[in-house]
mmCIF file of C-alpha atoms and ligand atoms in Angstrom:
data_model
loop_
_atom_site.group_PDB
_atom_site.id
_atom_site.type_symbol
_atom_site.label_atom_id
_atom_site.label_comp_id
_atom_site.label_asym_id
_atom_site.label_seq_id
_atom_site.Cartn_x
_atom_site.Cartn_y
_atom_site.Cartn_z
ATOM 1 C CA MET A 1 24.279 8.863 -10.828
ATOM 2 C CA LEU A 2 21.383 7.043 -9.092
ATOM 3 C CA GLU A 3 23.801 5.241 -6.780
ATOM 4 C CA ARG A 4 25.269 8.540 -5.633
ATOM 5 C CA VAL A 5 21.819 10.033 -5.132
ATOM 6 C CA LEU A 6 20.709 7.053 -3.016
ATOM 7 C CA THR A 7 23.889 6.957 -0.928
ATOM 8 C CA ASP A 8 23.521 10.631 -0.160
ATOM 9 C CA LEU A 9 19.801 10.292 0.534
ATOM 10 C CA GLU A 10 20.294 7.398 2.922
ATOM 11 C CA ALA A 11 22.942 9.261 4.935
ATOM 12 C CA ARG A 12 20.712 12.314 5.310
ATOM 13 C CA MET A 13 17.538 10.375 6.142
ATOM 14 C CA ARG A 14 19.471 8.286 8.675
ATOM 15 C CA ALA A 15 20.534 11.486 10.473
ATOM 16 C CA ALA A 16 17.191 13.333 10.262
ATOM 17 C CA PRO A 17 16.193 14.536 13.746
ATOM 18 C CA ASP A 18 12.423 14.682 13.101
ATOM 19 C CA ARG A 19 11.295 11.237 11.975
ATOM 20 C CA GLY A 20 7.505 11.511 12.477
ATOM 21 C CA LYS A 21 5.485 9.297 14.787
ATOM 22 C CA VAL A 22 5.342 5.487 14.605
ATOM 23 C CA ALA A 23 1.737 4.140 14.389
ATOM 24 C CA ASP A 24 0.710 3.003 17.831
ATOM 25 C CA TYR A 25 -2.981 2.226 17.329
ATOM 26 C CA ILE A 26 -1.850 -1.283 16.342
ATOM 27 C CA PRO A 27 0.161 -2.233 19.467
ATOM 28 C CA GLU A 28 2.498 -4.588 17.631
ATOM 29 C CA LEU A 29 3.554 -1.809 15.217
ATOM 30 C CA ALA A 30 4.405 0.558 18.075
ATOM 31 C CA ARG A 31 7.434 -1.636 18.845
ATOM 32 C CA VAL A 32 9.190 -0.943 15.540
ATOM 33 C CA ASP A 33 12.452 1.031 15.741
ATOM 34 C CA PRO A 34 11.848 4.550 14.298
ATOM 35 C CA ALA A 35 15.531 4.788 13.300
ATOM 36 C CA ARG A 36 15.032 2.297 10.460
ATOM 37 C CA PHE A 37 15.408 3.550 6.896
ATOM 38 C CA GLY A 38 15.585 1.486 3.729
ATOM 39 C CA ILE A 39 15.104 2.160 0.027
ATOM 40 C CA SER A 40 15.257 -0.015 -3.066
ATOM 41 C CA VAL A 41 14.854 0.933 -6.737
ATOM 42 C CA CYS A 42 14.269 -1.385 -9.714
ATOM 43 C CA LEU A 43 15.086 0.121 -13.098
ATOM 44 C CA ALA A 44 14.023 -0.519 -16.682
ATOM 45 C CA ASP A 45 17.449 -1.952 -17.562
ATOM 46 C CA GLY A 46 16.978 -4.715 -14.976
ATOM 47 C CA ARG A 47 19.256 -3.254 -12.314
ATOM 48 C CA GLN A 48 18.195 -2.985 -8.686
ATOM 49 C CA LEU A 49 19.881 -0.600 -6.260
ATOM 50 C CA SER A 50 19.230 -0.799 -2.510
ATOM 51 C CA MET A 51 20.421 1.184 0.501
ATOM 52 C CA GLY A 52 20.069 1.050 4.283
ATOM 53 C CA ASP A 53 17.609 -1.413 5.796
ATOM 54 C CA ALA A 54 16.350 -2.596 2.400
ATOM 55 C CA GLU A 55 16.692 -6.252 3.440
ATOM 56 C CA VAL A 56 14.841 -5.913 6.765
ATOM 57 C CA PRO A 57 11.240 -7.228 6.633
ATOM 58 C CA PHE A 58 8.510 -4.813 7.739
ATOM 59 C CA SER A 59 4.704 -4.797 7.919
ATOM 60 C CA ILE A 60 3.451 -3.538 4.548
ATOM 61 C CA GLN A 61 -0.064 -2.799 5.885
ATOM 62 C CA SER A 62 -2.012 -0.761 3.316
ATOM 63 C CA VAL A 63 0.528 -1.290 0.555
ATOM 64 C CA SER A 64 -1.122 -4.740 0.381
ATOM 65 C CA LYS A 65 -4.287 -3.019 -0.894
ATOM 66 C CA VAL A 66 -2.596 -2.493 -4.276
ATOM 67 C CA PHE A 67 -2.144 -6.226 -4.748
ATOM 68 C CA ALA A 68 -5.622 -7.128 -3.450
ATOM 69 C CA LEU A 69 -7.014 -4.600 -5.954
ATOM 70 C CA ALA A 70 -4.976 -6.147 -8.779
ATOM 71 C CA ILE A 71 -6.503 -9.542 -7.975
ATOM 72 C CA ALA A 72 -10.021 -8.072 -7.667
ATOM 73 C CA LEU A 73 -9.780 -6.254 -11.015
ATOM 74 C CA GLY A 74 -8.516 -9.439 -12.636
ATOM 75 C CA ARG A 75 -11.503 -11.379 -11.344
ATOM 76 C CA PHE A 76 -14.325 -8.840 -11.512
ATOM 77 C CA GLY A 77 -13.136 -6.112 -13.887
ATOM 78 C CA GLU A 78 -15.248 -2.975 -14.040
ATOM 79 C CA THR A 79 -18.096 -4.481 -12.008
ATOM 80 C CA LEU A 80 -15.985 -3.889 -8.910
ATOM 81 C CA TRP A 81 -16.844 -0.191 -9.217
ATOM 82 C CA ILE A 82 -20.481 -0.867 -8.419
ATOM 83 C CA ARG A 83 -19.356 -1.433 -4.833
ATOM 84 C CA VAL A 84 -16.408 0.987 -4.514
ATOM 85 C CA GLY A 85 -15.823 4.516 -5.841
ATOM 86 C CA ARG A 86 -12.769 5.973 -7.583
ATOM 87 C CA GLU A 87 -12.585 9.428 -6.031
ATOM 88 C CA PRO A 88 -10.049 10.852 -3.565
ATOM 89 C CA SER A 89 -11.133 11.399 0.022
ATOM 90 C CA SER A 90 -10.793 14.502 2.137
ATOM 91 C CA ARG A 91 -11.105 12.728 5.492
ATOM 92 C CA ALA A 92 -8.839 10.298 7.334
ATOM 93 C CA PHE A 93 -8.125 6.815 5.948
ATOM 94 C CA ASN A 94 -10.419 5.183 8.501
ATOM 95 C CA SER A 95 -13.235 7.744 8.421
ATOM 96 C CA VAL A 96 -16.695 6.470 9.310
ATOM 97 C CA VAL A 97 -18.253 9.852 8.434
ATOM 98 C CA ASP A 98 -17.165 9.579 4.787
ATOM 99 C CA LEU A 99 -18.712 6.146 4.479
ATOM 100 C CA GLU A 100 -21.980 7.297 5.998
ATOM 101 C CA LEU A 101 -22.143 10.374 3.750
ATOM 102 C CA GLU A 102 -21.629 8.145 0.698
ATOM 103 C CA GLY A 103 -24.404 5.785 1.756
ATOM 104 C CA GLY A 104 -22.071 2.836 2.316
ATOM 105 C CA LYS A 105 -20.131 3.047 -0.966
ATOM 106 C CA PRO A 106 -16.494 3.740 -0.005
ATOM 107 C CA ARG A 107 -14.910 6.613 -1.913
ATOM 108 C CA ASN A 108 -12.027 4.521 -3.268
ATOM 109 C CA PRO A 109 -10.366 1.090 -2.881
ATOM 110 C CA PHE A 110 -7.481 2.434 -0.753
ATOM 111 C CA VAL A 111 -9.305 4.026 2.199
ATOM 112 C CA ASN A 112 -9.944 1.311 4.773
ATOM 113 C CA ALA A 113 -13.656 0.934 4.008
ATOM 114 C CA GLY A 114 -12.897 0.498 0.293
ATOM 115 C CA ALA A 115 -10.128 -1.997 0.932
ATOM 116 C CA ILE A 116 -12.414 -4.000 3.217
ATOM 117 C CA VAL A 117 -14.942 -4.208 0.355
ATOM 118 C CA VAL A 118 -12.182 -5.282 -2.089
ATOM 119 C CA THR A 119 -11.108 -8.035 0.307
ATOM 120 C CA ASP A 120 -14.759 -9.049 0.717
ATOM 121 C CA ALA A 121 -15.038 -9.252 -3.097
ATOM 122 C CA ILE A 122 -12.032 -11.528 -3.547
ATOM 123 C CA LEU A 123 -13.369 -13.791 -0.793
ATOM 124 C CA ALA A 124 -16.162 -14.852 -3.180
ATOM 125 C CA ASN A 125 -16.031 -18.649 -3.581
ATOM 126 C CA ARG A 126 -12.812 -18.838 -1.571
ATOM 127 C CA ALA A 127 -12.025 -19.572 2.062
ATOM 128 C CA PRO A 128 -10.052 -16.853 3.897
ATOM 129 C CA LYS A 129 -6.963 -19.084 3.849
ATOM 130 C CA GLU A 130 -7.193 -19.503 0.072
ATOM 131 C CA THR A 131 -7.685 -15.755 -0.445
ATOM 132 C CA LEU A 132 -4.659 -14.943 1.690
ATOM 133 C CA ALA A 133 -2.634 -17.618 -0.085
ATOM 134 C CA GLU A 134 -3.647 -16.031 -3.401
ATOM 135 C CA ILE A 135 -2.400 -12.588 -2.305
ATOM 136 C CA VAL A 136 0.872 -13.985 -0.946
ATOM 137 C CA ARG A 137 1.308 -16.082 -4.104
ATOM 138 C CA PHE A 138 0.770 -12.989 -6.258
ATOM 139 C CA LEU A 139 3.430 -11.093 -4.279
ATOM 140 C CA ARG A 140 5.861 -13.994 -4.429
ATOM 141 C CA ALA A 141 5.386 -14.356 -8.190
ATOM 142 C CA ALA A 142 5.753 -10.614 -8.775
ATOM 143 C CA SER A 143 8.873 -10.301 -6.602
ATOM 144 C CA GLY A 144 10.442 -13.704 -7.181
ATOM 145 C CA SER A 145 10.846 -14.068 -3.410
ATOM 146 C CA ASP A 146 9.486 -16.952 -1.344
ATOM 147 C CA ALA A 147 10.335 -15.206 1.917
ATOM 148 C CA ILE A 148 7.166 -13.073 1.880
ATOM 149 C CA HIS A 149 4.847 -14.146 4.703
ATOM 150 C CA ILE A 150 2.119 -13.040 7.110
ATOM 151 C CA ASP A 151 3.166 -11.878 10.582
ATOM 152 C CA GLN A 152 0.584 -13.577 12.792
ATOM 153 C CA ALA A 153 1.371 -11.401 15.831
ATOM 154 C CA VAL A 154 0.585 -8.206 13.884
ATOM 155 C CA ALA A 155 -2.630 -9.746 12.511
ATOM 156 C CA ARG A 156 -3.710 -10.782 16.014
ATOM 157 C CA SER A 157 -2.815 -7.387 17.429
ATOM 158 C CA GLU A 158 -5.055 -5.612 14.920
ATOM 159 C CA THR A 159 -7.883 -8.158 15.212
ATOM 160 C CA GLU A 160 -8.017 -7.448 18.941
ATOM 161 C CA THR A 161 -7.741 -3.681 18.790
ATOM 162 C CA GLY A 162 -8.966 -2.541 15.349
ATOM 163 C CA HIS A 163 -12.341 -1.269 16.552
ATOM 164 C CA ARG A 164 -12.490 1.459 13.928
ATOM 165 C CA ASN A 165 -12.256 -1.148 11.188
ATOM 166 C CA TRP A 166 -14.869 -3.257 12.967
ATOM 167 C CA SER A 167 -17.217 -0.272 12.917
ATOM 168 C CA LEU A 168 -16.538 0.287 9.186
ATOM 169 C CA ALA A 169 -17.281 -3.385 8.480
ATOM 170 C CA HIS A 170 -20.529 -3.268 10.465
ATOM 171 C CA PHE A 171 -21.580 -0.099 8.670
ATOM 172 C CA LEU A 172 -20.841 -1.723 5.291
ATOM 173 C CA LYS A 173 -22.866 -4.740 6.374
ATOM 174 C CA SER A 174 -25.787 -2.494 7.352
ATOM 175 C CA THR A 175 -25.830 -0.984 3.845
ATOM 176 C CA ASP A 176 -25.574 -4.393 2.180
ATOM 177 C CA ASN A 177 -22.099 -3.796 0.799
ATOM 178 C CA LEU A 178 -20.436 -6.725 2.587
ATOM 179 C CA ARG A 179 -21.173 -10.256 1.370
ATOM 180 C CA HIS A 180 -19.536 -12.146 4.225
ATOM 181 C CA ASP A 181 -19.643 -11.989 8.004
ATOM 182 C CA CYS A 182 -17.782 -8.988 9.397
ATOM 183 C CA ALA A 183 -15.416 -11.312 11.281
ATOM 184 C CA LEU A 184 -14.573 -13.337 8.185
ATOM 185 C CA THR A 185 -13.860 -10.361 5.914
ATOM 186 C CA LEU A 186 -12.042 -8.375 8.578
ATOM 187 C CA GLY A 187 -10.001 -11.374 9.693
ATOM 188 C CA THR A 188 -8.820 -11.729 6.085
ATOM 189 C CA TYR A 189 -8.200 -7.974 5.756
ATOM 190 C CA PHE A 190 -6.141 -7.836 8.974
ATOM 191 C CA HIS A 191 -4.006 -10.778 7.842
ATOM 192 C CA GLN A 192 -3.512 -9.221 4.392
ATOM 193 C CA CYS A 193 -2.311 -5.998 6.048
ATOM 194 C CA ALA A 194 0.062 -8.043 8.234
ATOM 195 C CA ILE A 195 2.087 -9.265 5.243
ATOM 196 C CA GLU A 196 5.762 -8.779 5.979
ATOM 197 C CA MET A 197 8.423 -8.260 3.338
ATOM 198 C CA THR A 198 11.547 -6.213 2.611
ATOM 199 C CA CYS A 199 11.952 -3.047 0.519
ATOM 200 C CA ALA A 200 14.029 -5.070 -1.942
ATOM 201 C CA ASP A 201 11.168 -7.566 -2.429
ATOM 202 C CA LEU A 202 8.513 -4.834 -2.542
ATOM 203 C CA ALA A 203 10.350 -2.863 -5.240
ATOM 204 C CA ARG A 204 10.552 -6.042 -7.330
ATOM 205 C CA ALA A 205 6.880 -6.805 -6.653
ATOM 206 C CA GLY A 206 5.950 -3.384 -8.087
ATOM 207 C CA ARG A 207 7.741 -3.871 -11.406
ATOM 208 C CA PHE A 208 4.588 -5.000 -13.231
ATOM 209 C CA LEU A 209 3.001 -1.620 -12.398
ATOM 210 C CA ALA A 210 5.946 0.266 -13.878
ATOM 211 C CA GLY A 211 5.943 -1.935 -16.989
ATOM 212 C CA LEU A 212 9.379 -3.295 -16.108
ATOM 213 C CA SER A 213 8.701 -6.991 -15.753
ATOM 214 C CA ARG A 214 8.427 -9.281 -18.717
ATOM 215 C CA ASP A 215 5.684 -11.062 -16.861
ATOM 216 C CA ASP A 216 2.546 -9.680 -18.525
ATOM 217 C CA ASP A 217 0.549 -12.543 -17.056
ATOM 218 C CA LEU A 218 0.033 -10.902 -13.688
ATOM 219 C CA ILE A 219 -2.595 -8.391 -14.850
ATOM 220 C CA SER A 220 -3.628 -6.610 -18.054
ATOM 221 C CA ARG A 221 -2.144 -3.295 -19.185
ATOM 222 C CA ALA A 222 -5.519 -1.606 -18.788
ATOM 223 C CA HIS A 223 -5.629 -2.663 -15.137
ATOM 224 C CA VAL A 224 -2.067 -1.436 -14.587
ATOM 225 C CA ARG A 225 -3.188 1.982 -15.841
ATOM 226 C CA SER A 226 -6.240 1.951 -13.566
ATOM 227 C CA ILE A 227 -4.179 1.048 -10.498
ATOM 228 C CA ASN A 228 -1.528 3.683 -11.196
ATOM 229 C CA ALA A 229 -4.250 6.331 -11.590
ATOM 230 C CA LEU A 230 -5.790 5.341 -8.275
ATOM 231 C CA MET A 231 -2.407 5.270 -6.543
ATOM 232 C CA MET A 232 -1.774 8.802 -7.775
ATOM 233 C CA THR A 233 -5.162 10.202 -6.735
ATOM 234 C CA CYS A 234 -5.956 8.126 -3.632
ATOM 235 C CA GLY A 235 -2.789 6.239 -2.581
ATOM 236 C CA HIS A 236 -1.926 8.617 0.261
ATOM 237 C CA TYR A 237 -5.468 9.176 1.526
ATOM 238 C CA ASP A 238 -6.278 12.821 2.261
ATOM 239 C CA GLY A 239 -2.566 13.563 1.766
ATOM 240 C CA SER A 240 -2.643 12.375 -1.881
ATOM 241 C CA GLY A 241 -2.630 15.888 -3.321
ATOM 242 C CA GLU A 242 0.408 16.737 -1.218
ATOM 243 C CA PHE A 243 2.199 13.582 -2.376
ATOM 244 C CA ALA A 244 1.406 14.260 -6.048
ATOM 245 C CA TYR A 245 2.571 17.865 -5.647
ATOM 246 C CA ARG A 246 5.837 16.973 -3.924
ATOM 247 C CA VAL A 247 6.763 13.623 -5.506
ATOM 248 C CA GLY A 248 4.857 13.578 -8.787
ATOM 249 C CA PHE A 249 4.266 9.877 -9.436
ATOM 250 C CA PRO A 250 1.862 7.198 -8.152
ATOM 251 C CA GLY A 251 2.460 5.776 -4.687
ATOM 252 C CA LYS A 252 0.739 3.727 -2.009
ATOM 253 C CA SER A 253 1.593 4.128 1.637
ATOM 254 C CA GLY A 254 1.079 1.879 4.653
ATOM 255 C CA VAL A 255 1.010 2.731 8.367
ATOM 256 C CA GLY A 256 4.000 0.419 8.824
ATOM 257 C CA GLY A 257 5.959 3.273 7.181
ATOM 258 C CA GLY A 258 6.386 1.671 3.778
ATOM 259 C CA ILE A 259 5.610 3.273 0.414
ATOM 260 C CA LEU A 260 5.534 1.578 -2.979
ATOM 261 C CA ALA A 261 6.039 4.197 -5.692
ATOM 262 C CA ILE A 262 5.853 3.757 -9.446
ATOM 263 C CA VAL A 263 7.562 5.804 -12.147
ATOM 264 C CA PRO A 264 5.780 4.442 -15.235
ATOM 265 C CA GLY A 265 8.220 2.917 -17.696
ATOM 266 C CA LYS A 266 11.199 3.880 -15.531
ATOM 267 C CA ALA A 267 11.270 2.582 -11.968
ATOM 268 C CA SER A 268 9.574 0.701 -9.163
ATOM 269 C CA ILE A 269 10.623 2.057 -5.770
ATOM 270 C CA ALA A 270 10.045 0.832 -2.219
ATOM 271 C CA VAL A 271 10.986 2.975 0.755
ATOM 272 C CA TRP A 272 10.547 2.323 4.475
ATOM 273 C CA SER A 273 10.810 4.636 7.465
ATOM 274 C CA PRO A 274 8.345 3.831 10.288
ATOM 275 C CA GLY A 275 7.607 7.403 11.506
ATOM 276 C CA LEU A 276 4.433 8.863 9.988
ATOM 277 C CA ASN A 277 3.249 12.366 9.100
ATOM 278 C CA ARG A 278 -0.157 13.770 10.024
ATOM 279 C CA TRP A 279 -1.918 11.851 7.223
ATOM 280 C CA GLY A 280 -0.534 8.495 8.367
ATOM 281 C CA ASN A 281 2.052 8.310 5.564
ATOM 282 C CA SER A 282 5.796 7.760 6.085
ATOM 283 C CA MET A 283 7.353 11.147 6.787
ATOM 284 C CA LEU A 284 10.922 10.440 5.699
ATOM 285 C CA GLY A 285 9.745 8.010 3.025
ATOM 286 C CA THR A 286 7.853 10.844 1.355
ATOM 287 C CA MET A 287 10.793 13.202 1.781
ATOM 288 C CA ALA A 288 13.176 10.648 0.260
ATOM 289 C CA LEU A 289 10.875 10.112 -2.743
ATOM 290 C CA GLU A 290 10.552 13.852 -3.240
ATOM 291 C CA GLU A 291 14.337 14.267 -3.325
ATOM 292 C CA LEU A 292 14.776 11.240 -5.576
ATOM 293 C CA SER A 293 12.113 12.547 -7.947
ATOM 294 C CA ASP A 294 13.808 15.956 -8.126
ATOM 295 C CA ALA A 295 17.294 14.512 -8.604
ATOM 296 C CA MET A 296 16.221 12.097 -11.358
ATOM 297 C CA GLY A 297 13.592 14.301 -13.020
ATOM 298 C CA TRP A 298 11.038 11.531 -12.498
ATOM 299 C CA SER A 299 7.866 13.541 -11.834
ATOM 300 C CA VAL A 300 5.255 12.582 -14.447
ATOM 301 C CA PHE A 301 4.279 16.270 -14.480
ATOM 302 C CA ASN A 302 7.610 17.389 -15.942
ATOM 303 C CA ALA A 303 6.937 19.170 -19.206
ATOM 304 C CA GLY A 304 10.273 18.247 -20.705
HETATM 305 N N1 LIG B 1 -4.229 -2.213 8.820
HETATM 306 C C1 LIG B 1 -4.297 -0.775 8.838
HETATM 307 C C2 LIG B 1 -5.686 -0.316 9.224
HETATM 308 O O1 LIG B 1 -6.604 -0.889 8.750
HETATM 309 C C3 LIG B 1 -3.905 -0.261 7.491
HETATM 310 C C4 LIG B 1 -3.935 1.262 7.382
HETATM 311 C C5 LIG B 1 -2.743 1.793 6.600
HETATM 312 O O2 LIG B 1 -1.744 1.086 6.410
HETATM 313 O O3 LIG B 1 -2.798 2.952 6.162
HETATM 314 O O4 LIG B 1 -5.850 0.584 9.976
#
């Protein structure tokens, strides 16, 4: 059944005329072919089904924030929430206004300001290289793939042009919510966002969030629940309500066009299509997840 659904989905997404707009505010991302489409699904019975460009590495960008948060919760637990909120946002993912209105406490760990604070937190007592190695190691352990790496050209591209993130970091510094130099924290954040991996690896990396992997060592069950709740309410920025309404399970998007989506107890899904919708989330990726959710009855809001 699932195989048929995915085959059909891939054919239709491949042919879709409107594919959204590839992110071009990071010059290196603007070069990605908008025709790409890949999807991979890991299931509770251990099977993994993949279609399209599921083995082509792409820039996971903000999907990395899920894994940085997992590490931060493991190290700091609830005290993390002194520095970052847990509420959805109604403004864009890189809004400076939101941060100013909240007095320097980002609304949640997935908007850029919040993710910068999370990265700053996990830099405590670690050099940037060690922190990045820790994130990559986490992803490799969760996915079982050693191919996951950081694309230095993408990291450089954003370091040179990411002025909005620089302004967020400086604002955080001015309100005493950044422990390290702006350049040190942001350099680490840009490299974390520049992690490159395939849909197949990303779907496997998400299994611990769906309760599918035997490896309980990665993080506690309580933290899995926290992360899934935040992915549902904040994972698609100011488009999170729309995503919950249409798809009905937790997901985290990235401006590289990837989405990691979790059906608790049932599936870990990674989808990639580089064109974005008006919220900066993958347009066809969202559409594919919506259709998959409908076909499989996977919305967590189904009443039976
Ligand atoms: N590196 C990107 C930025 O900070 C991540 C945003 C995203 O993927 O949504 O702008």
